[in-house]
């Protein structure tokens, strides 16, 4: 079958981009969406044009590299499906589709459909770890994990960090991603010693990376390829409240002041404290 | 420690409320708590208004009660003023947080999409900011209208504490009554999203209770809407005169 594509082309971070229209022929129903783009790119290369840049790695829906908007929906029209696992049988010959990269201040476009998602890495760095003794492997049953806790942690750990939640959110919030990462460790016994610090650190990092905030629209849940539910955000909110009320001993030094540009007027006191703490 | 030096550190406040206010999640918690107080007031106010259907006597006595409640422990109308101040503080905090968060959200997506579909969000959720703005305008008008009698009445028409008379006279002007109905529609939308949203922000829901909370939100919003508009509608229809 034959498709018309309207694709965002952008040379690099600093060059303004624009939409360019292409026709792809010879698309078969068993191709994935990315394989369809491979066909387009081969055609472009033989014509001496620049191929369309898009991110991909595993092509089996588990690495979180791929992702862009197809007709205004992150990862396209199929629920719980990454673009690499989205097959062309869900489209009709003659369809015209618009492909657009994630748009968020925290995710600058690097080229065409590729955005820089290292803001997510920095949120994970801020608290996505536990402290554990190293050395010989402990007995598997040395720490008992309740079945419910293990299941919750496992559900949360399904997040592949693709960024579709941010892309779909009207506020470009990273709450679903951060909630999943926080819940992953906060629900396990191994995560308890650093629980409150982790919550506060990761939430502060989210603000520092200039993500927006949650208005409970639920768009993230609807497009998440891993079906991370909105209730994880409720759990994160609960943990933030818990952390704020349990910190009554000494002031906690957390990495990352709120440095949101729109924060500047409201968080002067924060930056003042930052100075005194360094 | 070169790697950590690059990342700024901050002191997390020991005061829990200050700590919360310094995060976006915490500002939403403030919105949820102040919103809950306002919802409680709105429900009480709506129920109080229904006394108009019991006759002039019932609602006028109620207006006096609002001022004499707590006597003789507290002097005339002091408790009413305490409630007024608490409510105004809640409105101020609610709006401050809303404005700050909205600016942050706009900053987080400087470039908008060419093509974007909404899948899960509702009309009420997408318009909360704007229904909120209309409600502020309504509250200002409403206080000048039925509390102070400064607008919407001809000179001498408004009589302090003659609530029945004031409401009937006030709503006999059709466009004033219409404005109240429109404002209450905004309140309905605001609450339809607001109530369950507040519960989610406070983290009280789980997978099982979310649909329940959403339904509770919708039912409350509709009940408040119907309860409030029953008064201007009844006056316009001539059922209350
Ligand atoms: C059709 C809808 C409404 C009607 C008929 C109505 C009627 C009234 C009346 C008669 C008073 C004066 C009571 C007195 O002076 O004793 C009043 C006061 C007030 N109303 Fe409403 N109201 C409506 C909706 C609302 C809504 C939606 C809000 C807030 C979101 C609101 C907020 C207030 C406030 C803050 C006062 C002042 C209370 C005070 O005097 O301290 N009203 N209302
Ligand atoms: S929560 Fe879902 S949409 Fe968001 S990054 Fe993780 S897998 Fe992607
Ligand atoms: S390429 Fe790995 S998830 Fe799509």
Coordinates of C-alpha atoms and ligand atoms in Angstrom, one line a residue:
Chain A
X1 CA 0.0 0.0 0.0
X2 CA 0.9 3.6 -0.4
X3 CA 1.0 6.3 2.3
X4 CA 1.4 10.1 2.4
X5 CA 3.5 11.3 5.4
X6 CA 4.0 14.8 6.7
X7 CA 7.1 14.6 8.8
X8 CA 8.8 17.2 11.0
X9 CA 12.3 17.8 9.6
X10 CA 14.8 19.7 11.7
X11 CA 18.6 19.7 11.1
X12 CA 19.8 20.2 14.7
X13 CA 18.8 21.8 18.0
X14 CA 19.4 25.4 16.8
X15 CA 17.9 25.3 13.3
X16 CA 14.2 25.9 13.1
X17 CA 12.3 22.9 11.7
X18 CA 9.3 22.5 9.3
X19 CA 7.0 19.8 8.0
X20 CA 7.9 18.1 4.7
X21 CA 5.6 15.8 2.8
X22 CA 6.6 12.4 1.4
X23 CA 5.0 9.5 -0.3
X24 CA 6.0 5.9 0.6
X25 CA 5.1 3.0 -1.7
X26 CA 5.4 -0.7 -1.2
X27 CA 4.3 -0.8 2.4
X28 CA 3.1 -4.2 3.5
X29 CA 0.7 -4.9 6.4
X30 CA 3.3 -7.0 8.3
X31 CA 5.8 -4.1 8.5
X32 CA 6.2 -2.3 11.7
X33 CA 5.9 1.5 11.6
X34 CA 9.6 1.8 11.9
X35 CA 10.2 -0.6 9.1
X36 CA 7.9 1.5 7.0
X37 CA 10.1 4.5 7.8
X38 CA 13.1 2.3 6.8
X39 CA 11.6 1.9 3.4
X40 CA 11.1 5.7 3.1
X41 CA 14.7 6.3 4.3
X42 CA 16.1 3.8 1.7
X43 CA 14.2 5.7 -0.9
X44 CA 15.5 9.0 0.3
X45 CA 19.1 7.8 0.5
X46 CA 19.0 6.5 -3.1
X47 CA 17.7 9.9 -4.2
X48 CA 20.5 11.5 -2.4
X49 CA 18.4 13.1 0.3
X50 CA 18.9 13.1 4.1
X51 CA 17.1 10.2 5.7
X52 CA 14.5 10.9 8.4
X53 CA 16.2 10.5 11.9
X54 CA 14.2 8.6 14.5
X55 CA 15.3 6.8 17.6
X56 CA 15.1 3.0 18.0
X57 CA 17.0 0.1 19.5
X58 CA 15.3 -3.1 20.5
X59 CA 12.3 -2.8 18.1
X60 CA 10.4 -5.1 20.4
X61 CA 8.8 -2.6 22.8
X62 CA 11.1 -3.0 25.8
X63 CA 13.9 -0.4 25.5
X64 CA 12.0 2.9 25.4
X65 CA 14.1 4.4 22.6
X66 CA 11.4 4.9 20.0
X67 CA 8.5 7.2 20.0
X68 CA 6.9 10.2 18.2
X69 CA 3.4 11.4 17.5
X70 CA 1.3 9.9 14.8
X71 CA -1.6 12.2 13.9
X72 CA -1.4 13.8 17.3
X73 CA -1.1 10.6 19.5
X74 CA 2.2 9.6 21.0
X75 CA 3.1 6.1 19.7
X76 CA 0.1 6.2 17.4
X77 CA -3.5 4.9 17.7
X78 CA -3.0 1.5 19.3
X79 CA -3.2 1.4 23.1
X80 CA -0.3 -0.1 25.0
X81 CA 1.9 -0.2 21.9
X82 CA 5.2 1.4 21.1
X83 CA 5.7 2.6 17.5
X84 CA 8.2 -0.2 16.9
X85 CA 5.5 -2.7 17.7
X86 CA 2.8 -0.8 15.8
X87 CA 2.1 -2.7 12.6
X88 CA 1.0 -1.3 9.3
X89 CA -2.0 -3.6 9.2
X90 CA -3.7 -1.0 11.4
X91 CA -3.4 1.6 8.6
X92 CA -5.1 1.8 5.2
X93 CA -3.5 2.5 1.9
X94 CA -3.9 6.1 1.0
X95 CA -3.8 7.3 4.6
X96 CA -2.0 10.5 5.2
X97 CA -0.3 10.8 8.6
X98 CA 1.5 13.6 10.4
X99 CA 4.7 12.6 12.3
X100 CA 5.9 15.0 15.0
X101 CA 8.5 14.7 17.7
X102 CA 7.8 14.9 21.5
X103 CA 7.4 18.6 22.4
X104 CA 8.5 19.8 25.8
X105 CA 11.0 22.3 27.0
X106 CA 12.8 19.5 28.9
X107 CA 13.0 17.4 25.6
X108 CA 14.8 19.5 23.0
X109 CA 14.6 18.2 19.5
X110 CA 18.0 16.9 18.4
X111 CA 17.1 16.1 14.9
X112 CA 13.8 15.4 13.0
X113 CA 11.9 13.0 15.3
X114 CA 14.7 12.5 17.8
X115 CA 14.5 14.4 21.1
X116 CA 17.0 14.5 24.0
X117 CA 15.5 12.7 26.9
X118 CA 18.5 12.9 29.3
X119 CA 16.3 14.9 31.7
X120 CA 14.7 11.5 32.6
X121 CA 18.2 10.1 33.3
X122 CA 18.8 13.0 35.7
X123 CA 15.5 12.3 37.5
X124 CA 16.6 8.7 38.0
X125 CA 20.0 9.7 39.1
X126 CA 18.4 11.9 41.8
X127 CA 16.9 9.0 43.6
X128 CA 16.5 5.8 41.6
X129 CA 18.9 3.7 43.7
X130 CA 19.0 1.9 47.0
X131 CA 22.0 1.5 49.4
X132 CA 22.9 -2.2 49.8
X133 CA 25.9 -4.0 51.1
X134 CA 28.0 -5.4 48.4
X135 CA 30.1 -8.6 48.6
X136 CA 28.8 -12.1 48.3
X137 CA 25.2 -12.4 47.2
X138 CA 22.8 -12.5 50.1
X139 CA 20.4 -15.4 50.5
X140 CA 17.4 -14.8 48.3
X141 CA 15.0 -15.0 51.2
X142 CA 17.1 -12.8 53.6
X143 CA 14.6 -10.0 53.1
X144 CA 11.0 -11.1 52.8
X145 CA 9.0 -9.1 50.2
X146 CA 5.2 -9.2 50.5
X147 CA 3.6 -10.5 47.3
X148 CA 1.6 -7.3 46.9
X149 CA 4.7 -5.1 47.2
X150 CA 6.5 -7.2 44.7
X151 CA 3.6 -7.0 42.2
X152 CA 3.3 -3.2 42.7
X153 CA 7.1 -2.8 42.2
X154 CA 7.0 -5.0 39.1
X155 CA 4.1 -3.0 37.6
X156 CA 6.0 0.2 38.2
X157 CA 9.2 -1.2 36.8
X158 CA 7.5 -1.9 33.5
X159 CA 8.0 1.8 32.6
X160 CA 10.5 2.0 29.8
X161 CA 11.2 5.7 30.0
X162 CA 9.9 6.5 26.5
X163 CA 8.6 9.9 27.4
X164 CA 5.1 9.5 25.8
X165 CA 3.5 10.6 29.1
X166 CA 5.3 13.9 28.9
X167 CA 4.6 14.3 25.2
X168 CA 0.8 13.7 25.7
X169 CA 0.4 15.8 28.8
X170 CA -1.1 19.2 28.2
X171 CA 1.3 20.5 30.9
X172 CA 4.3 18.5 29.7
X173 CA 4.5 17.0 33.2
X174 CA 6.7 14.0 33.9
X175 CA 4.6 12.8 36.8
X176 CA 3.7 9.4 35.4
X177 CA 7.3 8.5 34.7
X178 CA 8.6 9.8 38.0
X179 CA 5.7 8.2 39.9
X180 CA 6.6 4.8 38.3
X181 CA 10.3 5.2 39.2
X182 CA 9.5 6.3 42.8
X183 CA 6.9 3.6 43.3
X184 CA 9.3 0.9 42.0
X185 CA 11.7 1.4 44.9
X186 CA 9.3 2.9 47.5
X187 CA 7.1 -0.1 47.5
X188 CA 9.9 -2.6 48.3
X189 CA 11.4 -3.2 51.8
X190 CA 14.8 -2.5 50.2
X191 CA 13.7 1.0 49.3
X192 CA 12.5 2.0 52.8
X193 CA 15.7 3.5 54.3
X194 CA 15.9 6.2 51.6
X195 CA 12.2 6.4 50.9
X196 CA 11.5 10.1 51.9
X197 CA 14.8 11.4 50.5
X198 CA 14.2 9.6 47.3
X199 CA 10.7 11.0 46.9
X200 CA 11.8 14.6 47.6
X201 CA 15.0 14.3 45.5
X202 CA 13.2 13.0 42.4
X203 CA 10.3 15.5 42.7
X204 CA 12.9 18.3 43.0
X205 CA 14.7 17.0 40.0
X206 CA 11.5 17.0 38.0
X207 CA 11.0 20.7 38.8
X208 CA 14.6 21.5 38.0
X209 CA 14.3 19.8 34.6
X210 CA 11.4 22.2 33.8
X211 CA 8.7 19.6 33.4
X212 CA 5.1 20.9 34.2
X213 CA 2.8 19.7 36.8
X214 CA -0.1 17.3 36.9
X215 CA -3.7 18.5 36.3
X216 CA -5.1 15.0 36.4
X217 CA -6.1 15.0 32.8
X218 CA -5.1 11.3 32.4
X219 CA -3.6 11.7 28.9
X220 CA -0.4 10.0 30.1
X221 CA -2.1 6.9 31.2
X222 CA -4.0 6.7 27.9
X223 CA -0.8 6.7 25.8
X224 CA 1.6 4.8 28.0
X225 CA 2.8 1.8 26.1
X226 CA 3.3 -0.1 29.3
X227 CA -0.1 0.8 30.8
X228 CA 1.3 2.5 33.9
X229 CA -1.9 3.6 35.7
X230 CA -2.7 7.1 37.0
X231 CA -2.9 5.7 40.6
X232 CA 0.9 5.6 40.7
X233 CA 0.7 9.4 40.6
X234 CA -1.7 9.3 43.6
X235 CA 0.9 7.2 45.4
X236 CA 3.6 9.7 44.6
X237 CA 1.5 12.5 45.9
X238 CA 0.9 10.5 49.1
X239 CA 4.7 9.9 49.4
X240 CA 5.5 13.6 48.9
X241 CA 3.1 14.6 51.7
X242 CA 4.4 11.8 53.9
X243 CA 8.0 12.9 53.3
X244 CA 7.3 16.6 54.0
X245 CA 5.7 15.8 57.3
X246 CA 8.2 13.3 58.4
X247 CA 11.2 15.6 58.0
X248 CA 11.2 17.1 61.4
X249 CA 14.7 16.5 62.6
X250 CA 17.3 18.4 60.6
X251 CA 16.9 20.2 57.3
X252 CA 17.5 17.8 54.5
X253 CA 20.0 18.7 51.8
X254 CA 18.5 17.5 48.5
X255 CA 20.1 17.8 45.1
X256 CA 18.4 20.3 42.9
X257 CA 16.7 23.5 43.9
X258 CA 13.6 24.4 42.1
X259 CA 15.0 26.2 39.1
X260 CA 12.0 26.3 36.9
X261 CA 12.0 29.5 34.9
X262 CA 8.5 30.3 36.1
X263 CA 9.7 29.4 39.6
X264 CA 12.1 32.3 39.8
X265 CA 9.7 34.7 41.3
X266 CA 8.3 32.3 43.7
X267 CA 11.4 30.5 44.9
X268 CA 13.9 33.3 45.6
X269 CA 14.1 32.0 49.1
X270 CA 15.2 28.7 47.7
X271 CA 18.1 30.1 45.8
X272 CA 19.1 32.2 48.8
X273 CA 19.3 29.0 50.9
X274 CA 21.2 27.4 48.1
X275 CA 23.9 29.9 48.5
X276 CA 24.1 29.5 52.2
X277 CA 24.3 25.7 51.9
X278 CA 27.3 25.7 49.5
Chain B
X1 CA 32.8 14.3 43.7
X2 CA 32.9 16.3 40.5
X3 CA 29.7 14.7 39.2
X4 CA 27.6 15.8 42.2
X5 CA 29.2 19.3 42.3
X6 CA 27.7 20.1 39.0
X7 CA 24.2 19.4 40.5
X8 CA 23.0 22.2 42.8
X9 CA 21.8 21.3 46.2
X10 CA 19.1 22.9 48.3
X11 CA 18.1 22.7 51.9
X12 CA 14.7 21.0 52.3
X13 CA 12.7 23.0 54.8
X14 CA 11.9 21.4 58.1
X15 CA 8.5 23.1 58.2
X16 CA 6.3 20.6 56.3
X17 CA 4.1 23.3 54.7
X18 CA 7.0 25.4 53.6
X19 CA 8.6 22.2 52.2
X20 CA 5.4 21.4 50.3
X21 CA 5.0 24.9 48.9
X22 CA 8.5 24.7 47.4
X23 CA 7.4 21.8 45.1
X24 CA 4.9 21.7 42.3
X25 CA 3.2 18.7 43.9
X26 CA 3.0 20.5 47.2
X27 CA 1.4 23.6 45.6
X28 CA -1.3 21.2 44.2
X29 CA -1.8 19.8 47.7
X30 CA -2.4 23.4 48.9
X31 CA -5.0 23.8 46.0
X32 CA -6.6 20.5 47.0
X33 CA -7.0 21.4 50.7
X34 CA -8.2 25.0 50.1
X35 CA -10.5 23.6 47.4
X36 CA -12.0 21.1 49.8
X37 CA -12.8 23.9 52.3
X38 CA -14.5 25.9 49.5
X39 CA -16.5 22.8 48.3
X40 CA -17.7 22.3 51.9
X41 CA -18.8 25.9 52.0
X42 CA -20.5 25.8 48.6
X43 CA -22.5 22.7 49.6
X44 CA -23.5 24.4 52.9
X45 CA -24.4 27.6 51.1
X46 CA -26.5 25.7 48.5
X47 CA -28.4 23.9 51.2
X48 CA -29.0 27.2 53.0
X49 CA -30.3 28.8 49.9
X50 CA -33.0 26.1 49.6
X51 CA -34.6 27.6 52.7
X52 CA -36.1 30.2 50.3
X53 CA -38.6 27.5 49.3
X54 CA -39.8 27.3 52.9
X55 CA -40.8 31.0 52.7
X56 CA -39.5 34.4 53.6
X57 CA -39.7 33.8 57.3
X58 CA -37.4 30.7 57.1
X59 CA -34.6 32.2 55.1
X60 CA -34.6 35.6 56.8
X61 CA -34.4 33.9 60.2
X62 CA -31.5 31.8 58.8
X63 CA -29.7 35.0 57.7
X64 CA -30.0 36.3 61.3
X65 CA -28.9 33.0 62.7
X66 CA -25.7 33.2 60.6
X67 CA -24.9 36.4 62.5
X68 CA -26.1 35.4 66.0
X69 CA -24.6 31.8 65.9
X70 CA -22.1 31.3 68.7
X71 CA -23.8 33.9 70.9
X72 CA -23.3 34.6 73.7
X73 CA -19.8 33.0 73.6
X74 CA -18.8 35.2 70.7
X75 CA -20.4 38.6 69.9
X76 CA -22.8 39.3 67.0
X77 CA -21.5 38.4 63.5
X78 CA -18.0 37.5 64.8
X79 CA -18.2 33.9 63.8
X80 CA -19.5 34.9 60.4
X81 CA -16.5 37.1 60.0
X82 CA -14.2 34.3 61.0
X83 CA -15.8 32.1 58.3
X84 CA -15.5 34.9 55.7
X85 CA -11.8 35.4 56.5
X86 CA -11.1 31.7 56.3
X87 CA -12.9 31.5 52.9
X88 CA -11.1 34.5 51.5
X89 CA -7.8 33.1 52.6
X90 CA -8.6 29.8 50.9
X91 CA -9.6 31.6 47.7
X92 CA -6.4 33.7 47.8
X93 CA -4.1 30.6 48.3
X94 CA -6.1 28.6 45.7
X95 CA -5.6 31.3 43.1
X96 CA -2.0 32.0 43.9
X97 CA -1.1 28.3 43.5
X98 CA -3.2 28.1 40.3
X99 CA -1.4 31.1 38.8
X100 CA 2.1 29.9 39.7
X101 CA 1.4 26.4 38.4
X102 CA -0.2 27.5 35.2
X103 CA 2.9 29.7 34.4
X104 CA 5.1 26.7 35.1
X105 CA 3.0 24.5 32.9
X106 CA 3.1 27.0 30.1
X107 CA 6.9 27.3 30.4
X108 CA 7.2 23.5 30.2
X109 CA 5.8 23.4 26.7
X110 CA 6.9 26.6 24.9
X111 CA 6.3 25.1 21.4
X112 CA 2.8 23.7 20.9
X113 CA 2.0 20.7 18.6
X114 CA 0.9 21.0 15.1
X115 CA -1.5 18.1 15.5
X116 CA -2.5 16.9 18.9
X117 CA -5.5 14.7 19.9
X118 CA -6.9 14.6 23.4
X119 CA -7.8 11.0 24.4
X120 CA -8.7 10.8 28.1
X121 CA -9.2 14.4 29.3
X122 CA -12.6 15.9 29.7
X123 CA -14.1 19.3 28.7
X124 CA -14.3 20.1 32.4
X125 CA -10.6 19.4 33.0
X126 CA -9.4 21.4 29.9
X127 CA -11.4 24.4 31.0
X128 CA -10.8 24.4 34.8
X129 CA -8.6 27.5 34.6
X130 CA -11.2 29.4 32.7
X131 CA -14.2 28.3 34.8
X132 CA -12.1 29.4 37.7
X133 CA -11.5 32.9 36.3
X134 CA -15.3 33.3 35.7
X135 CA -16.0 32.1 39.2
X136 CA -13.7 34.8 40.6
X137 CA -15.6 37.5 38.6
X138 CA -18.8 35.9 39.8
X139 CA -17.8 36.0 43.5
X140 CA -16.9 39.7 43.2
X141 CA -20.2 40.5 41.6
X142 CA -22.2 38.3 43.9
X143 CA -20.7 39.9 47.0
X144 CA -21.5 43.4 45.7
X145 CA -24.9 42.1 44.7
X146 CA -26.6 40.0 47.4
X147 CA -24.3 40.7 50.3
X148 CA -23.6 44.4 49.9
X149 CA -26.5 45.5 47.6
X150 CA -24.3 47.8 45.7
X151 CA -25.0 46.5 42.2
X152 CA -28.1 45.1 40.5
X153 CA -30.5 47.0 42.6
X154 CA -32.2 50.4 42.3
X155 CA -31.6 52.8 45.1
X156 CA -33.3 51.8 48.3
X157 CA -34.4 48.4 46.9
X158 CA -31.9 46.3 48.8
X159 CA -32.7 45.8 52.5
X160 CA -30.1 44.3 54.8
X161 CA -31.2 41.0 56.2
X162 CA -34.4 40.8 54.1
X163 CA -32.9 38.0 52.1
X164 CA -36.1 36.8 50.6
X165 CA -37.1 40.2 49.4
X166 CA -33.5 40.9 48.0
X167 CA -33.3 37.6 46.2
X168 CA -36.7 38.0 44.5
X169 CA -36.0 41.6 43.5
X170 CA -32.5 40.8 42.4
X171 CA -33.4 37.8 40.2
X172 CA -36.4 39.6 38.7
X173 CA -33.8 41.2 36.4
X174 CA -33.5 38.4 33.8
X175 CA -29.9 39.0 32.8
X176 CA -28.7 39.0 36.4
X177 CA -30.5 35.7 36.9
X178 CA -29.0 34.4 33.7
X179 CA -25.5 35.4 34.8
X180 CA -26.0 33.4 38.0
X181 CA -27.0 30.3 36.0
X182 CA -24.0 30.7 33.7
X183 CA -21.7 31.1 36.6
X184 CA -23.2 28.1 38.3
X185 CA -22.6 26.1 35.1
X186 CA -18.9 27.1 35.4
X187 CA -19.0 26.0 39.1
X188 CA -20.4 22.7 38.0
X189 CA -17.6 22.1 35.5
X190 CA -15.0 23.3 38.0
X191 CA -16.2 20.8 40.6
X192 CA -16.7 18.0 38.1
X193 CA -13.0 17.9 37.6
X194 CA -12.0 19.5 40.9
X195 CA -13.4 17.2 43.5
X196 CA -11.9 13.9 42.2
X197 CA -8.8 15.8 41.2
X198 CA -8.3 17.0 44.8
X199 CA -8.7 13.4 46.0
X200 CA -6.0 12.2 43.5
X201 CA -3.7 15.1 44.5
X202 CA -4.0 14.1 48.2
X203 CA -3.4 10.5 47.1
X204 CA -6.5 9.0 48.6
X205 CA -7.5 6.9 45.7
X206 CA -6.3 3.5 44.3
X207 CA -7.3 1.6 41.2
X208 CA -10.6 0.5 42.8
X209 CA -11.7 3.8 44.2
X210 CA -10.8 6.1 41.2
X211 CA -14.1 5.4 39.3
X212 CA -16.0 5.9 42.5
X213 CA -14.4 9.2 43.2
X214 CA -15.0 10.3 39.6
X215 CA -18.7 9.5 40.0
X216 CA -18.8 11.2 43.4
X217 CA -17.3 14.3 41.8
X218 CA -19.9 14.4 39.0
X219 CA -22.9 13.8 41.3
X220 CA -21.8 16.5 43.7
X221 CA -21.1 19.0 40.9
X222 CA -24.6 18.3 39.4
X223 CA -26.3 18.5 42.8
X224 CA -24.6 21.8 43.6
X225 CA -25.5 23.1 40.1
X226 CA -29.2 22.1 40.4
X227 CA -29.5 23.3 44.0
X228 CA -28.1 26.7 43.2
X229 CA -29.9 27.4 40.0
X230 CA -33.2 26.4 41.5
X231 CA -33.4 29.8 43.1
X232 CA -33.0 32.1 40.1
X233 CA -35.0 29.8 38.0
X234 CA -37.8 29.7 40.5
X235 CA -37.8 33.5 40.7
X236 CA -37.8 33.9 36.9
X237 CA -40.6 31.3 36.5
X238 CA -42.6 33.1 39.1
X239 CA -42.8 30.2 41.6
X240 CA -41.1 32.3 44.2
X241 CA -42.2 35.9 44.4
Ligands
LIG1 C1 -27.3 30.9 42.3 C2 -26.4 30.8 43.2 C3 -26.2 31.5 44.5 C4 -27.2 32.3 45.2 C5 -28.6 32.4 44.9 C6 -26.5 32.8 46.3 C7 -27.1 33.6 47.3 C8 -26.4 34.3 48.3 C9 -27.0 35.2 49.2 C10 -28.5 35.6 49.3 C11 -26.0 35.7 50.0 C12 -26.1 36.7 51.1 C13 -26.3 36.0 52.5 C14 -26.3 37.0 53.6 O1 -26.0 38.1 53.4 O2 -26.7 36.5 54.7 C15 -24.7 35.1 49.6 C16 -23.5 35.2 50.1 C17 -22.3 34.7 49.6 N1 -22.2 33.8 48.6 FE1 -23.7 33.1 47.5 N2 -25.2 32.5 46.3 C18 -25.0 31.7 45.2 C19 -23.8 31.1 44.8 C20 -22.5 31.2 45.4 C21 -21.3 30.6 45.0 C22 -21.2 29.6 43.9 C23 -20.3 31.0 45.8 C24 -18.9 30.7 45.9 C25 -18.2 29.9 45.1 C26 -20.9 32.0 46.7 C27 -20.3 32.6 47.6 C28 -20.8 33.5 48.5 C29 -20.1 34.2 49.5 C30 -18.6 34.1 49.7 C31 -21.0 34.9 50.2 C32 -20.8 35.8 51.3 C33 -21.1 35.2 52.6 C34 -21.0 36.2 53.6 O3 -21.8 37.1 53.6 O4 -20.0 36.1 54.3 N3 -22.3 32.1 46.4 N4 -25.0 34.2 48.5
LIG2 S1 5.3 6.0 32.2 FE1 4.7 5.0 30.3 S2 4.7 6.7 28.8 FE2 5.8 7.5 30.6 S3 8.0 7.0 30.2 FE3 7.2 5.2 31.3 S4 6.5 3.8 29.7 FE4 6.7 5.8 28.7
LIG3 S1 12.7 0.5 19.8 FE1 12.8 -0.3 21.8 S2 10.8 0.1 22.5 FE2 10.6 0.7 20.5

